[in-house]
Short mmCIF file of C-alpha atoms in Angstrom, two decimals:
data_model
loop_
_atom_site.label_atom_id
_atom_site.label_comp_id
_atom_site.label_asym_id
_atom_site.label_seq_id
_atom_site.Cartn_x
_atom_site.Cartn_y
_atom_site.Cartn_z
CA UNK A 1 -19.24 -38.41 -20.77
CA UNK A 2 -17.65 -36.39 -23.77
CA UNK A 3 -20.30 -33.47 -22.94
CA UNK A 4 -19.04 -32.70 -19.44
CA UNK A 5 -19.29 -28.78 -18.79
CA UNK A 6 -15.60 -26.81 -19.52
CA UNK A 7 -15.63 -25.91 -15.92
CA UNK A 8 -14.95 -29.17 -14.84
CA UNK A 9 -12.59 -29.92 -17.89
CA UNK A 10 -9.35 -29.72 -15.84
CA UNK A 11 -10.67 -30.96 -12.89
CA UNK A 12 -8.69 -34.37 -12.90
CA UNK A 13 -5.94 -33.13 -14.88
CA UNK A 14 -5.53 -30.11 -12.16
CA UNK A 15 -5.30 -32.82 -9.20
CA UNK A 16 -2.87 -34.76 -11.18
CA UNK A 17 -0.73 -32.04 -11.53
CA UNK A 18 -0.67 -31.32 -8.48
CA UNK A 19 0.10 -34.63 -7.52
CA UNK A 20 -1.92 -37.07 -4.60
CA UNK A 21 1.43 -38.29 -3.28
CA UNK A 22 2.91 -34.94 -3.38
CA UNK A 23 -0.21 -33.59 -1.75
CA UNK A 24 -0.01 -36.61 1.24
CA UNK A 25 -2.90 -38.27 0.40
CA UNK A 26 -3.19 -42.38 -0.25
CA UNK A 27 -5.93 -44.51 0.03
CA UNK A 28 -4.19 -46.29 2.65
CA UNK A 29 -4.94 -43.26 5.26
CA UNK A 30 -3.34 -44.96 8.42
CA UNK A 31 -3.11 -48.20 7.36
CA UNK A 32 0.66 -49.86 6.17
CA UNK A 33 -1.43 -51.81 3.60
CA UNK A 34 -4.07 -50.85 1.09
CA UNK A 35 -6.84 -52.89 1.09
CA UNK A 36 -6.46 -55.87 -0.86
CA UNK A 37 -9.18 -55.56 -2.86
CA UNK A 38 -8.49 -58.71 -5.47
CA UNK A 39 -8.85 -60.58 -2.28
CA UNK A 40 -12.48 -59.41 -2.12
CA UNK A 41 -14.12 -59.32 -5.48
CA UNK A 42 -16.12 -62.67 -5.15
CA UNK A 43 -17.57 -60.79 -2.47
CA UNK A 44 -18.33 -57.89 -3.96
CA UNK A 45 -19.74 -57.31 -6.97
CA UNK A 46 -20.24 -53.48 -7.06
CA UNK A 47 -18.02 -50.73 -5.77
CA UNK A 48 -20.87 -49.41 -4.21
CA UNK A 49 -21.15 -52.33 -1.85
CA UNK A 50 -18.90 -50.70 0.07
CA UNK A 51 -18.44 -47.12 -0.91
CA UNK A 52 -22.22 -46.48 -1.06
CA UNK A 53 -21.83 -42.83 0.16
CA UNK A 54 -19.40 -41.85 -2.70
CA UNK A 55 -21.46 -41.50 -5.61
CA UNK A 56 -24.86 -40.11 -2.94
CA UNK A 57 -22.35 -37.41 -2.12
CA UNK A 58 -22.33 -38.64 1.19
CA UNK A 59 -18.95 -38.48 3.17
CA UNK A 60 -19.96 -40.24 6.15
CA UNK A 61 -20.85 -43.58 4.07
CA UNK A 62 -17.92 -43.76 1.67
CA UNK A 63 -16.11 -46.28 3.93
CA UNK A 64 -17.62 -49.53 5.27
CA UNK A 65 -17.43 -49.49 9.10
CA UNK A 66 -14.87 -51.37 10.86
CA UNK A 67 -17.13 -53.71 12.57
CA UNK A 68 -18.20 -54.87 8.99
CA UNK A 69 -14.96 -57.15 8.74
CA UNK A 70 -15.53 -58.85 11.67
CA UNK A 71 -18.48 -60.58 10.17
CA UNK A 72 -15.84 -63.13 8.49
CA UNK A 73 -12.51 -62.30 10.30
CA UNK A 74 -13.97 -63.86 13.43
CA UNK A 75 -10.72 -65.32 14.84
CA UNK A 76 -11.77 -68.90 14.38
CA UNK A 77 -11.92 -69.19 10.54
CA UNK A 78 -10.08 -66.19 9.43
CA UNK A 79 -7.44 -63.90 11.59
CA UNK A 80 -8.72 -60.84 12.75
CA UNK A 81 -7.90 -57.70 10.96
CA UNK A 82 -7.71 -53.99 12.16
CA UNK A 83 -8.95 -51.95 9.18
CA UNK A 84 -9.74 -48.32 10.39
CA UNK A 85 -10.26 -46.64 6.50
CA UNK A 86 -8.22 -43.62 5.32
CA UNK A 87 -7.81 -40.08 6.50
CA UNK A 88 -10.42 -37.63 5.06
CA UNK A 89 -8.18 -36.35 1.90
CA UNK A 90 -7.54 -32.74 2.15
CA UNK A 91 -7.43 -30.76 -1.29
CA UNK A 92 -8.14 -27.69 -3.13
CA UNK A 93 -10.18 -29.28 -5.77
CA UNK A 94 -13.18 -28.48 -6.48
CA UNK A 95 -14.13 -31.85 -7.44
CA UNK A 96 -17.62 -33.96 -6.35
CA UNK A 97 -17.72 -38.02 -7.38
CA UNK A 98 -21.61 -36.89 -6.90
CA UNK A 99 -22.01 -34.83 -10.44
CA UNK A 100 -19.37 -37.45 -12.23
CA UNK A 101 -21.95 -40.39 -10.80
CA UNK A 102 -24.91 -38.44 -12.32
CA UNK A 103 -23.25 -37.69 -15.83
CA UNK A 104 -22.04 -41.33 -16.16
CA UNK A 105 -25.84 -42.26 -15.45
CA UNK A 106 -27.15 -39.55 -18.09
CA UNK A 107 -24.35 -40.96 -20.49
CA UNK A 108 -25.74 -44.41 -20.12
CA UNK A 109 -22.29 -46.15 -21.15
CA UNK A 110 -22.11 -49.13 -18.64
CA UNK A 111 -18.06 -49.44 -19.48
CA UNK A 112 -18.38 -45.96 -17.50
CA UNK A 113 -18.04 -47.10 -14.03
CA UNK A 114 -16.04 -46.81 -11.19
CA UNK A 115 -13.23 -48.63 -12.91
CA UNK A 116 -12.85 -45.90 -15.40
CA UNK A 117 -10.91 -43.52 -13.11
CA UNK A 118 -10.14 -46.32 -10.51
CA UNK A 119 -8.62 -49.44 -12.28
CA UNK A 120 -5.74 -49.43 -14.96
CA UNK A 121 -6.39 -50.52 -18.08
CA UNK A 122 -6.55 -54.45 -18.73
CA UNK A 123 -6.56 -55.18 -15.07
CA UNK A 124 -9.52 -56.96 -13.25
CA UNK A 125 -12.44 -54.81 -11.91
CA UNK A 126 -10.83 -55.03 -8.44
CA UNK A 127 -7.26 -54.13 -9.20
CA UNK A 128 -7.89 -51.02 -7.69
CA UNK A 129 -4.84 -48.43 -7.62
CA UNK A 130 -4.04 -46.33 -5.17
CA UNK A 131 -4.24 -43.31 -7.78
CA UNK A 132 -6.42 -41.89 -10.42
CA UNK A 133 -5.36 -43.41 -13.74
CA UNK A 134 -4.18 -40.42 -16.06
CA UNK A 135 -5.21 -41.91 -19.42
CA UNK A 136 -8.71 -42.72 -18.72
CA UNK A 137 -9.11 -39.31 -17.39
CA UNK A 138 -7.37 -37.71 -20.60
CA UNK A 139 -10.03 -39.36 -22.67
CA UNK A 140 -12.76 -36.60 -21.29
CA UNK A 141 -10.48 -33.84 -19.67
CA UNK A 142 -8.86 -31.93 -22.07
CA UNK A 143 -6.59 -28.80 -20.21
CA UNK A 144 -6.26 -26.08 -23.01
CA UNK A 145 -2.81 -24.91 -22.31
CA UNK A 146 0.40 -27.06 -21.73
CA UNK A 147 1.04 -24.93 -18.59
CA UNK A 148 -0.97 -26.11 -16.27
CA UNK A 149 0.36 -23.09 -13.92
CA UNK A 150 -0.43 -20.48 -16.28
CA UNK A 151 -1.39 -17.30 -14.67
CA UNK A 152 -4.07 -16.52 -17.40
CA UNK A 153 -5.94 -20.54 -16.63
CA UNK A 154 -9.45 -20.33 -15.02
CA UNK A 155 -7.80 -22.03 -12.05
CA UNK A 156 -11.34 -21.11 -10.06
CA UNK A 157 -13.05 -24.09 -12.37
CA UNK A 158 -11.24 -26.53 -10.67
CA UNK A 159 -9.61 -25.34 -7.34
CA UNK A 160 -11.57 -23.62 -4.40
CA UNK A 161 -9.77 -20.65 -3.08
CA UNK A 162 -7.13 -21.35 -0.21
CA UNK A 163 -9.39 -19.95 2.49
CA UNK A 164 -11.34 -22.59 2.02
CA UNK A 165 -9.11 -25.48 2.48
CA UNK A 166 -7.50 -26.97 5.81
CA UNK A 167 -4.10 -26.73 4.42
CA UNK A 168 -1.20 -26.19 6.26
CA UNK A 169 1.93 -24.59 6.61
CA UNK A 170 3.96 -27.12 4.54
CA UNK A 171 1.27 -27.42 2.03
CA UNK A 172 0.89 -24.04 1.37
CA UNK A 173 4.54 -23.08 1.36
CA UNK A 174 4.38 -26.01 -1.19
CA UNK A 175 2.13 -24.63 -3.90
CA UNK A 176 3.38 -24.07 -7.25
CA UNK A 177 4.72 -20.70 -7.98
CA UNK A 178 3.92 -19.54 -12.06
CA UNK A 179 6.47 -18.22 -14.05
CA UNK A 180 4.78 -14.84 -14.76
CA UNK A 181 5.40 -14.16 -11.33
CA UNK A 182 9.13 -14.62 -11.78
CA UNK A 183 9.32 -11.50 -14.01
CA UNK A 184 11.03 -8.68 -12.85
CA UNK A 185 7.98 -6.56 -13.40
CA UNK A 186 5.92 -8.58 -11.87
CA UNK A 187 5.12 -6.89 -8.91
CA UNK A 188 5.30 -3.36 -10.29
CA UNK A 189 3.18 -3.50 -13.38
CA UNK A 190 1.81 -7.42 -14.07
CA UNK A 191 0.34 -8.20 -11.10
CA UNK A 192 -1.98 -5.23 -10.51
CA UNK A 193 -3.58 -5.91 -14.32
CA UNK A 194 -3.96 -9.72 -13.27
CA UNK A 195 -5.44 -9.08 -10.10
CA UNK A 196 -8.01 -6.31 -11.97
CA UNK A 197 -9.22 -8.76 -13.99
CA UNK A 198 -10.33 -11.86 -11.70
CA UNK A 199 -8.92 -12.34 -8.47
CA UNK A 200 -11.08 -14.82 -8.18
CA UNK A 201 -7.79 -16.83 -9.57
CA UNK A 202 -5.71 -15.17 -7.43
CA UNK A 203 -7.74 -16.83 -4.26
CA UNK A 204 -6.88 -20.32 -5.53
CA UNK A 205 -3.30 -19.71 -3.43
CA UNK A 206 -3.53 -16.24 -1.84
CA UNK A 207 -5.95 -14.91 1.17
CA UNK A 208 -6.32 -10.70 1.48
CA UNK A 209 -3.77 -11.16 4.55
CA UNK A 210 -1.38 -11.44 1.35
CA UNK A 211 -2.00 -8.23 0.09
CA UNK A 212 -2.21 -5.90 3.18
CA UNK A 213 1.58 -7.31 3.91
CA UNK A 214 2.65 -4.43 1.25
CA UNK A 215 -0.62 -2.37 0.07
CA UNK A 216 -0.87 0.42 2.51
CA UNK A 217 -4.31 1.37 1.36
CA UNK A 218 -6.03 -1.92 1.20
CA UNK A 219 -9.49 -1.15 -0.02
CA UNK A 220 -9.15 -1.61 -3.45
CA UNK A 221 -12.10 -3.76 -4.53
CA UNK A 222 -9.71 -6.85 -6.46
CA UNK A 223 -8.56 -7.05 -2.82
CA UNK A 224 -11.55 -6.70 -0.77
CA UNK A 225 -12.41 -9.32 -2.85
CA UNK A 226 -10.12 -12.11 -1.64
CA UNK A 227 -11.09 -13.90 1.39
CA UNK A 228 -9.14 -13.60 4.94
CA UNK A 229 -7.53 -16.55 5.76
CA UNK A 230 -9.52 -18.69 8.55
CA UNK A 231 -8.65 -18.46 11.97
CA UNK A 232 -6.29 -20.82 12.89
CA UNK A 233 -4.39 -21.07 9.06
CA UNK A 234 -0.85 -20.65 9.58
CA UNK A 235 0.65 -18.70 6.98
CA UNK A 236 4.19 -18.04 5.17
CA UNK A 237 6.13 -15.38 6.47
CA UNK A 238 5.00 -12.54 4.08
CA UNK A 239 7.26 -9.50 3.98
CA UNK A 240 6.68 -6.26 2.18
CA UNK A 241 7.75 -5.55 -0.83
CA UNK A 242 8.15 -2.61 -2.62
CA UNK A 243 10.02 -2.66 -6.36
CA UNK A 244 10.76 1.32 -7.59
CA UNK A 245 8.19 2.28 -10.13
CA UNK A 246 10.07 3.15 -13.77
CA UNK A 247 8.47 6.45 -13.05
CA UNK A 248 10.09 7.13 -9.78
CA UNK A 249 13.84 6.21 -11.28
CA UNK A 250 13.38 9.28 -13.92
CA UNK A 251 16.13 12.32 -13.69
CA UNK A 252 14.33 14.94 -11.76
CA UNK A 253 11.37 12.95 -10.22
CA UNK A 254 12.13 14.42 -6.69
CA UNK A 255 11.22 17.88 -7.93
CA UNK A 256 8.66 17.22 -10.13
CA UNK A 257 6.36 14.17 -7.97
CA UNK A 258 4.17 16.55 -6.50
CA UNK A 259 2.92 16.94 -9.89
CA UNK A 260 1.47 13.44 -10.52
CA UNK A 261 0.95 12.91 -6.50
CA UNK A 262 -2.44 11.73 -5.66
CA UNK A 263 -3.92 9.45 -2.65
CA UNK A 264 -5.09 7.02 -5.24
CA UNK A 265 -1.68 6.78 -6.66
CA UNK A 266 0.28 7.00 -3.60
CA UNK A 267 -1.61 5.06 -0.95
CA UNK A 268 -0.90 1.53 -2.05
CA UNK A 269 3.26 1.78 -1.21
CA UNK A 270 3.18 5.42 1.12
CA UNK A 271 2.19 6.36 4.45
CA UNK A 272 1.98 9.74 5.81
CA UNK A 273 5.17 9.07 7.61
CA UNK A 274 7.15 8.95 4.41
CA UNK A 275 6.19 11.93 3.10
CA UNK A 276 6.88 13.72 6.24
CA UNK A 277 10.68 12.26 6.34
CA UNK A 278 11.28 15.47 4.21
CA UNK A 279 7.70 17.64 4.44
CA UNK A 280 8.25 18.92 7.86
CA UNK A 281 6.25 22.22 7.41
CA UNK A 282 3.45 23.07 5.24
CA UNK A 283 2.44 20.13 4.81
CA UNK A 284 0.40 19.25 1.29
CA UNK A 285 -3.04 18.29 1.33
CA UNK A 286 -1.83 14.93 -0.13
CA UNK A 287 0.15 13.97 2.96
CA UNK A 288 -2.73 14.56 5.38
CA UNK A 289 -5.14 12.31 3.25
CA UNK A 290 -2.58 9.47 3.53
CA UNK A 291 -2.65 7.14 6.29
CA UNK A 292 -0.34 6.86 9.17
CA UNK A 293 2.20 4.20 9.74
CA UNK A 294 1.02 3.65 13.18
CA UNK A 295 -2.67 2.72 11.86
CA UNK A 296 -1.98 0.47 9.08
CA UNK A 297 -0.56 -3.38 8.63
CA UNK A 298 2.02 -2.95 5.69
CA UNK A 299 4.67 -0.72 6.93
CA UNK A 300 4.91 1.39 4.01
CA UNK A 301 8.22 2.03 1.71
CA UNK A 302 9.67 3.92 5.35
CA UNK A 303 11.70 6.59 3.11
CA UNK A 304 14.51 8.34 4.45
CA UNK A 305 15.52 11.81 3.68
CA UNK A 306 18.24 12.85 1.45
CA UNK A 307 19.45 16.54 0.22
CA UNK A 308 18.28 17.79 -2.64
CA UNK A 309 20.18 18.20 -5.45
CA UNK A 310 21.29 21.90 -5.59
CA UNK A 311 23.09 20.75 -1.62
CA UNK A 312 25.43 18.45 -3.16
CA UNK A 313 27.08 21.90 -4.84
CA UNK A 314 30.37 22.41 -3.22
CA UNK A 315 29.59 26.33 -3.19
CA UNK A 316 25.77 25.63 -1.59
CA UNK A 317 27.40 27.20 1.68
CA UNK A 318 28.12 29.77 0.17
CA UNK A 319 24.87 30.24 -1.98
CA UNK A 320 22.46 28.85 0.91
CA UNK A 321 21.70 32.76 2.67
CA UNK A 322 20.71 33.95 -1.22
CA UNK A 323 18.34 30.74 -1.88
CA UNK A 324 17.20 30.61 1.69
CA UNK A 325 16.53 34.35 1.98
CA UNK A 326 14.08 34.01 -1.46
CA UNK A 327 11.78 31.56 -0.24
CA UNK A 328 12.21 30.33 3.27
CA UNK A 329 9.32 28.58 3.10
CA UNK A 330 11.04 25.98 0.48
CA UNK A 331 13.79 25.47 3.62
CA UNK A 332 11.34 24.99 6.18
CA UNK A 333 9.96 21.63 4.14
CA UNK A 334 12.67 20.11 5.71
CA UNK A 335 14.16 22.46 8.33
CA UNK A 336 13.20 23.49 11.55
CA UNK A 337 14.71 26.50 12.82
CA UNK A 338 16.72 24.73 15.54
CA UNK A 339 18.46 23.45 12.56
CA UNK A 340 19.81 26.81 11.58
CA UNK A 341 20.71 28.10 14.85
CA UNK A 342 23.17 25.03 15.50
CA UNK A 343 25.51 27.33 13.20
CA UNK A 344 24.13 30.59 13.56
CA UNK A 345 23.76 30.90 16.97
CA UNK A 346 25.13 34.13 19.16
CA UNK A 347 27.66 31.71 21.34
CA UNK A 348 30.46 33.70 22.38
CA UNK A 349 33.13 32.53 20.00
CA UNK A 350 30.90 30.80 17.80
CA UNK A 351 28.21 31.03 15.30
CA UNK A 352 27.54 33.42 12.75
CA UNK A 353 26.87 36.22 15.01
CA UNK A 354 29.45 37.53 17.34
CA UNK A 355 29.54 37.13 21.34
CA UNK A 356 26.55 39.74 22.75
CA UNK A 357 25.07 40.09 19.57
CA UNK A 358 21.60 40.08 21.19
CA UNK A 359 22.41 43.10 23.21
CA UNK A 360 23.06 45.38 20.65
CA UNK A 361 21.72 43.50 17.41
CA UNK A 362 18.78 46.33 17.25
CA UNK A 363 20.75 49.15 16.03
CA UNK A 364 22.42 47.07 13.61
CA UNK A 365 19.20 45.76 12.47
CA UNK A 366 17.78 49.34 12.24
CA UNK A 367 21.10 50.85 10.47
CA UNK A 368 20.52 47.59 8.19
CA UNK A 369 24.34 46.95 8.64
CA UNK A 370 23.13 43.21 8.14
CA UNK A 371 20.37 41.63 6.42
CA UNK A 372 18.13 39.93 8.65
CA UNK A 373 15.39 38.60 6.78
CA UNK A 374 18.31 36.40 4.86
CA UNK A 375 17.74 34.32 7.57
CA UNK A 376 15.20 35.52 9.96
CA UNK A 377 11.30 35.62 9.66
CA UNK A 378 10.88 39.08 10.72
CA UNK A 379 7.46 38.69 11.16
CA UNK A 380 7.69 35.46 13.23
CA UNK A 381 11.23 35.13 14.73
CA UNK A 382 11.75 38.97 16.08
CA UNK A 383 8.39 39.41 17.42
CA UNK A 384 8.72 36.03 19.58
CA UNK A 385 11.41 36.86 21.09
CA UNK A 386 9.80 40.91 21.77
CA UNK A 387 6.54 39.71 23.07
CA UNK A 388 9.06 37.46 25.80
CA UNK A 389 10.60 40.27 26.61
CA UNK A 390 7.73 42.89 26.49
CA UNK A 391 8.87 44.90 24.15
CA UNK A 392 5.69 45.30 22.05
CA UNK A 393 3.33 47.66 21.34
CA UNK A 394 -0.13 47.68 22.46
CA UNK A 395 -2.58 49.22 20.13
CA UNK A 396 -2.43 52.38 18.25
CA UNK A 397 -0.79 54.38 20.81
CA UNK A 398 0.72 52.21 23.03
CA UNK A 399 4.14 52.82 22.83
CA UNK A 400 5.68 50.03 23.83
CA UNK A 401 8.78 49.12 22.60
CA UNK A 402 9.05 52.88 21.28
CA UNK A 403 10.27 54.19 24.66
CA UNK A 404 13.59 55.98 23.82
CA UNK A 405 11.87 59.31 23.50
CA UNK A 406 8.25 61.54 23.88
CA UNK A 407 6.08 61.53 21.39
CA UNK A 408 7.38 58.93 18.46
CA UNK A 409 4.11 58.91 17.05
CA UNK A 410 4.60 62.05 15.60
CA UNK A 411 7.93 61.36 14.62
CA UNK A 412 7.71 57.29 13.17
CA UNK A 413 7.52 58.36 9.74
CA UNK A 414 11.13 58.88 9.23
CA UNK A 415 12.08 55.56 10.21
CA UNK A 416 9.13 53.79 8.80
CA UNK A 417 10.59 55.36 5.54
CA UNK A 418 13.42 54.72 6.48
CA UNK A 419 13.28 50.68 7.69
CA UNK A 420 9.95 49.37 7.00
CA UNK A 421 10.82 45.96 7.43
CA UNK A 422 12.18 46.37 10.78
CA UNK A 423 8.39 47.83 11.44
CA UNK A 424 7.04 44.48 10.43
CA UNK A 425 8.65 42.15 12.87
CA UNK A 426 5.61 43.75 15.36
CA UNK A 427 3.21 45.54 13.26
CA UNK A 428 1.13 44.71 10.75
CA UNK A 429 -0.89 46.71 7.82
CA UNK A 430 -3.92 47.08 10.02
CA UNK A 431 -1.94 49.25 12.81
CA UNK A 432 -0.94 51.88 9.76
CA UNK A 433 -4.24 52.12 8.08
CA UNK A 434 -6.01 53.03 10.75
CA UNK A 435 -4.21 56.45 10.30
CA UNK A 436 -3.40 56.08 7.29
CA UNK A 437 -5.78 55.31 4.32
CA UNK A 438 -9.20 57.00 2.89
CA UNK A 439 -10.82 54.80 5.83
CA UNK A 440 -8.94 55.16 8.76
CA UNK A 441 -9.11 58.06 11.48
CA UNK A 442 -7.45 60.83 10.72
CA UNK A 443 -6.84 59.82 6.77
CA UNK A 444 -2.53 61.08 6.83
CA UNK A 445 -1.27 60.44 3.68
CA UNK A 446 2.04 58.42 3.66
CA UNK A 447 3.45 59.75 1.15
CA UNK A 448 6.07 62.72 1.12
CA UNK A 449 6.08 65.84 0.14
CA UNK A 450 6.13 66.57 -3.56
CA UNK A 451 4.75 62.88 -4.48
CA UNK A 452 4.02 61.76 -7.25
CA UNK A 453 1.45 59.38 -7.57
CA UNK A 454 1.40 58.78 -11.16
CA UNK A 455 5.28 58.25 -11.22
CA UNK A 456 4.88 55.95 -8.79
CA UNK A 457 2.69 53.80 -10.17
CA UNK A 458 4.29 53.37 -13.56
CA UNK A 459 7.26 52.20 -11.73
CA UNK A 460 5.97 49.70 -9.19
CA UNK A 461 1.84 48.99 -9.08
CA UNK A 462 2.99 46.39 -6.91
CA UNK A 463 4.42 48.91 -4.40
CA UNK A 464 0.99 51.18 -4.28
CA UNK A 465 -1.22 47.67 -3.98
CA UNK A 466 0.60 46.63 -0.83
CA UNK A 467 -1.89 49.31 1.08
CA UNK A 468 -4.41 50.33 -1.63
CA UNK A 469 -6.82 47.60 -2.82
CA UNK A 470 -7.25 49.25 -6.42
CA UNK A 471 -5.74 51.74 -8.94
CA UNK A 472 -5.88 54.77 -6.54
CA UNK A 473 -5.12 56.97 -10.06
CA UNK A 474 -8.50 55.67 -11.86
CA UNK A 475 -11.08 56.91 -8.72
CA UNK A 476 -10.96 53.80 -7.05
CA UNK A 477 -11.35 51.58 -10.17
CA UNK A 478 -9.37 48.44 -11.51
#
């Protein structure tokens, strides 16, 4: 008996713990009396007399059938009884009287019987108690920690995981909770490590339907490896939870997450729709590869947006046209343009623009009295609202808009020179070059009279790159 395998060290120590009354369980099953065994032992002189099945391993013999009292409680010499034997016990343990039969029989020690585990010490072999007797056990199951709930225990060598037990609701709610898992960094550092290195303990009290509750992303293989819980298990109410990482609390994160950003990273506590509470437009790669709310069982963090930053400055009003104006693209993150125009709008009255600013805005945008582009996308909000109103050109020649006078193809120069953005809200390079460049048609040079090329080029390459590909100075060459 002292060489029983490790595995089944705690066995007896793990279902004391837990407790048989705790757990429901009596010998008595339905009956309001146990059976009065002392009454019995003339009768009989083996356990197995009556519990045949128990040490066979099989369950449907470990009781004697009903019918077998009758055989002396006839009525006539001895009342009648109803005996109807206990309720099949319902555990977690993985425990089998089968393999502690066969090791007692290896062992040899005839003191090792039935009564070892059965009968208190000093009592008669049919003083049988309703509950395993702790010191007897103690003398071959040794538990190697004094915490019997400690997160780091095999608790797989003695329990079978929760999916595979009948408990219910009550029960479960019931099970012991360790006190690693009361740490406050529990659930945003410890229990991802613990899990990593053998779920297998984590299935003694949770099913997978635990962890999709909060990860987003389930398909991590620690939780692919938990079972689902059985149909028909009722489970605690399990709510997601999300605790802030130390990461995410830094000064500065906002701006700098995209850095460290990643689906593998991201997926267990984000959806898609997070990230697009502020990433309205242009929308990183990231954000696609993340799921969407509507697809997935945990419901995600559910962010909300805030400002940035730089808009709690009480002069941001102020500075907005300026940062806007610079990179528009940063605004439209969060902004659509319906945003904008619910303060600059041309409602008479209203607005930044004054009443019947449409009807005239063109020669104020071609005198540059104002600076559209601070706010407008030349390139995308003028030439919506021209192609509406047919004001666009058509090809090369195809006037167009261009209808104030004859001839304006010979005479656009001047006001490409002078207002080549305003150009842009309906052309692009492609309608220039085909005049203008070594390729196109009739190969008219741009440039003024009296140019200078090389000038021009120490001051701004950038300038003379926007239509030439390479150093036009250096015959074509980088």
């Amino acid at each position: 008996m002292k060489n029983l395998e490790r595995t089944r060290a705690s066995v007896l120590v793990a279902f004391l713990a837990i407790g048989v009354a705790g757990l429901g369980v009596s010998l008595n099953g339905l009956q309001e009396q146990p059976f009065p065994h002392s009454d019995h032992q003339g009768l009989f002189p083996l356990c197995t007399g009556c519990h045949e099945g128990i040490p066979l391993g099989d369950a449907s013999d470990w009781y004697p059938e009903p019918a077998s009292c009758e055989g002396c409680h006839d009525g006539e010499e001895r009342a009648r009884v109803s005996w109807i034997g206990p309720e099949q016990r319902i555990d977690n343990l993985e425990f089998e009287h089968q393999a502690h039969a066969q090791e007692l029989e290896r062992e040899g020690d005839p003191e090792q019987d039935c009564s070892a585990c059965h009968i208190p010490a000093g009592e008669g072999r049919m003083f049988v108690s309703d509950s395993i007797q702790v010191a007897t056990c103690w003398g071959c199951h040794a538990h190697e920690t004094d915490d019997h709930y400690d997160v780091d225990q095999q608790c797989e060598s003695c329990h079978v995981p929760l999916a595979r037990t009948d408990f219910e609701l009550e029960r479960i709610e019931a099970l012991p909770i360790p006190a690693s898992h009361e740490s406050e960094l529990f659930l945003s550092e410890d229990h991802g490590r613990i899990v990593a290195g053998r779920s297998d303990r984590c299935a003694t009290c949770h099913v997978q339907d635990k962890c999709v509750s909060c990860h987003v992303t389930p398909d991590l293989d620690p939780i692919v490896a938990l079972p689902f819980a059985p149909e028909g298990m009722e489970l605690p109410a399990m709510e997601a939870e999300y605790p802030e990482p130390g990461s995410h609390l830094d000064e500065g994160w906002i701006d700098a997450h995209q850095v460290q950003a990643a689906p593998e990273r991201c997926n267990s506590c984000h959806t898609t729709d997070d990230c697009r509470t502020c990433h309205i437009a242009i929308v990183p790669a990231i954000v696609e590869a993340l799921p969407e709310r509507a697809n997935t069982v945990a419901p995600g963090v559910m962010l909300e947006p805030r400002s940035p930053d730089t808009h709690e400055s009480v002069f941001f009003m102020e500075a907005h046209p300026t940062l806007a104006a610079s990179d528009d693209r940063s605004c439209a993150t969060c902004h659509v343009e319906t945003f904008c125009v619910e303060c600059h709008d041309a409602a008479p009255g209203g607005g930044y623009h004054p009443g019947g600013f449409v009807a005239r805005h063109s020669a104020e945008a071609f005198g540059r009295e104002a600076e559209c582009a601070d706010c407008h996308s030349p390139q995308l909000f003028c030439r919506e609202c021209h192609s509406e109103a047919g004001l666009t050109s058509s090809g090369r020649l195809g006037s167009g808009y261009h209808n104030g006078g004859g001839v304006w193809l010979l005479r656009h120069g001047q006001a490409a020179r002078q207002g080549l953005e305003s150009c842009t809200s309906c052309h692009k390079q492609r309608d220039c070059v085909q005049c203008h460049g070594v390729l196109g048609a009739f190969k008219v040079s741009p440039h003024g009279p009296d140019f200078d090329a090389e000038r021009a080029w120490s001051r701004s390459a950038r300038t003379c790159l926007a239509c030439h590909v390479r150093n036009p100075l250096n015959g074509g060459e980088p």
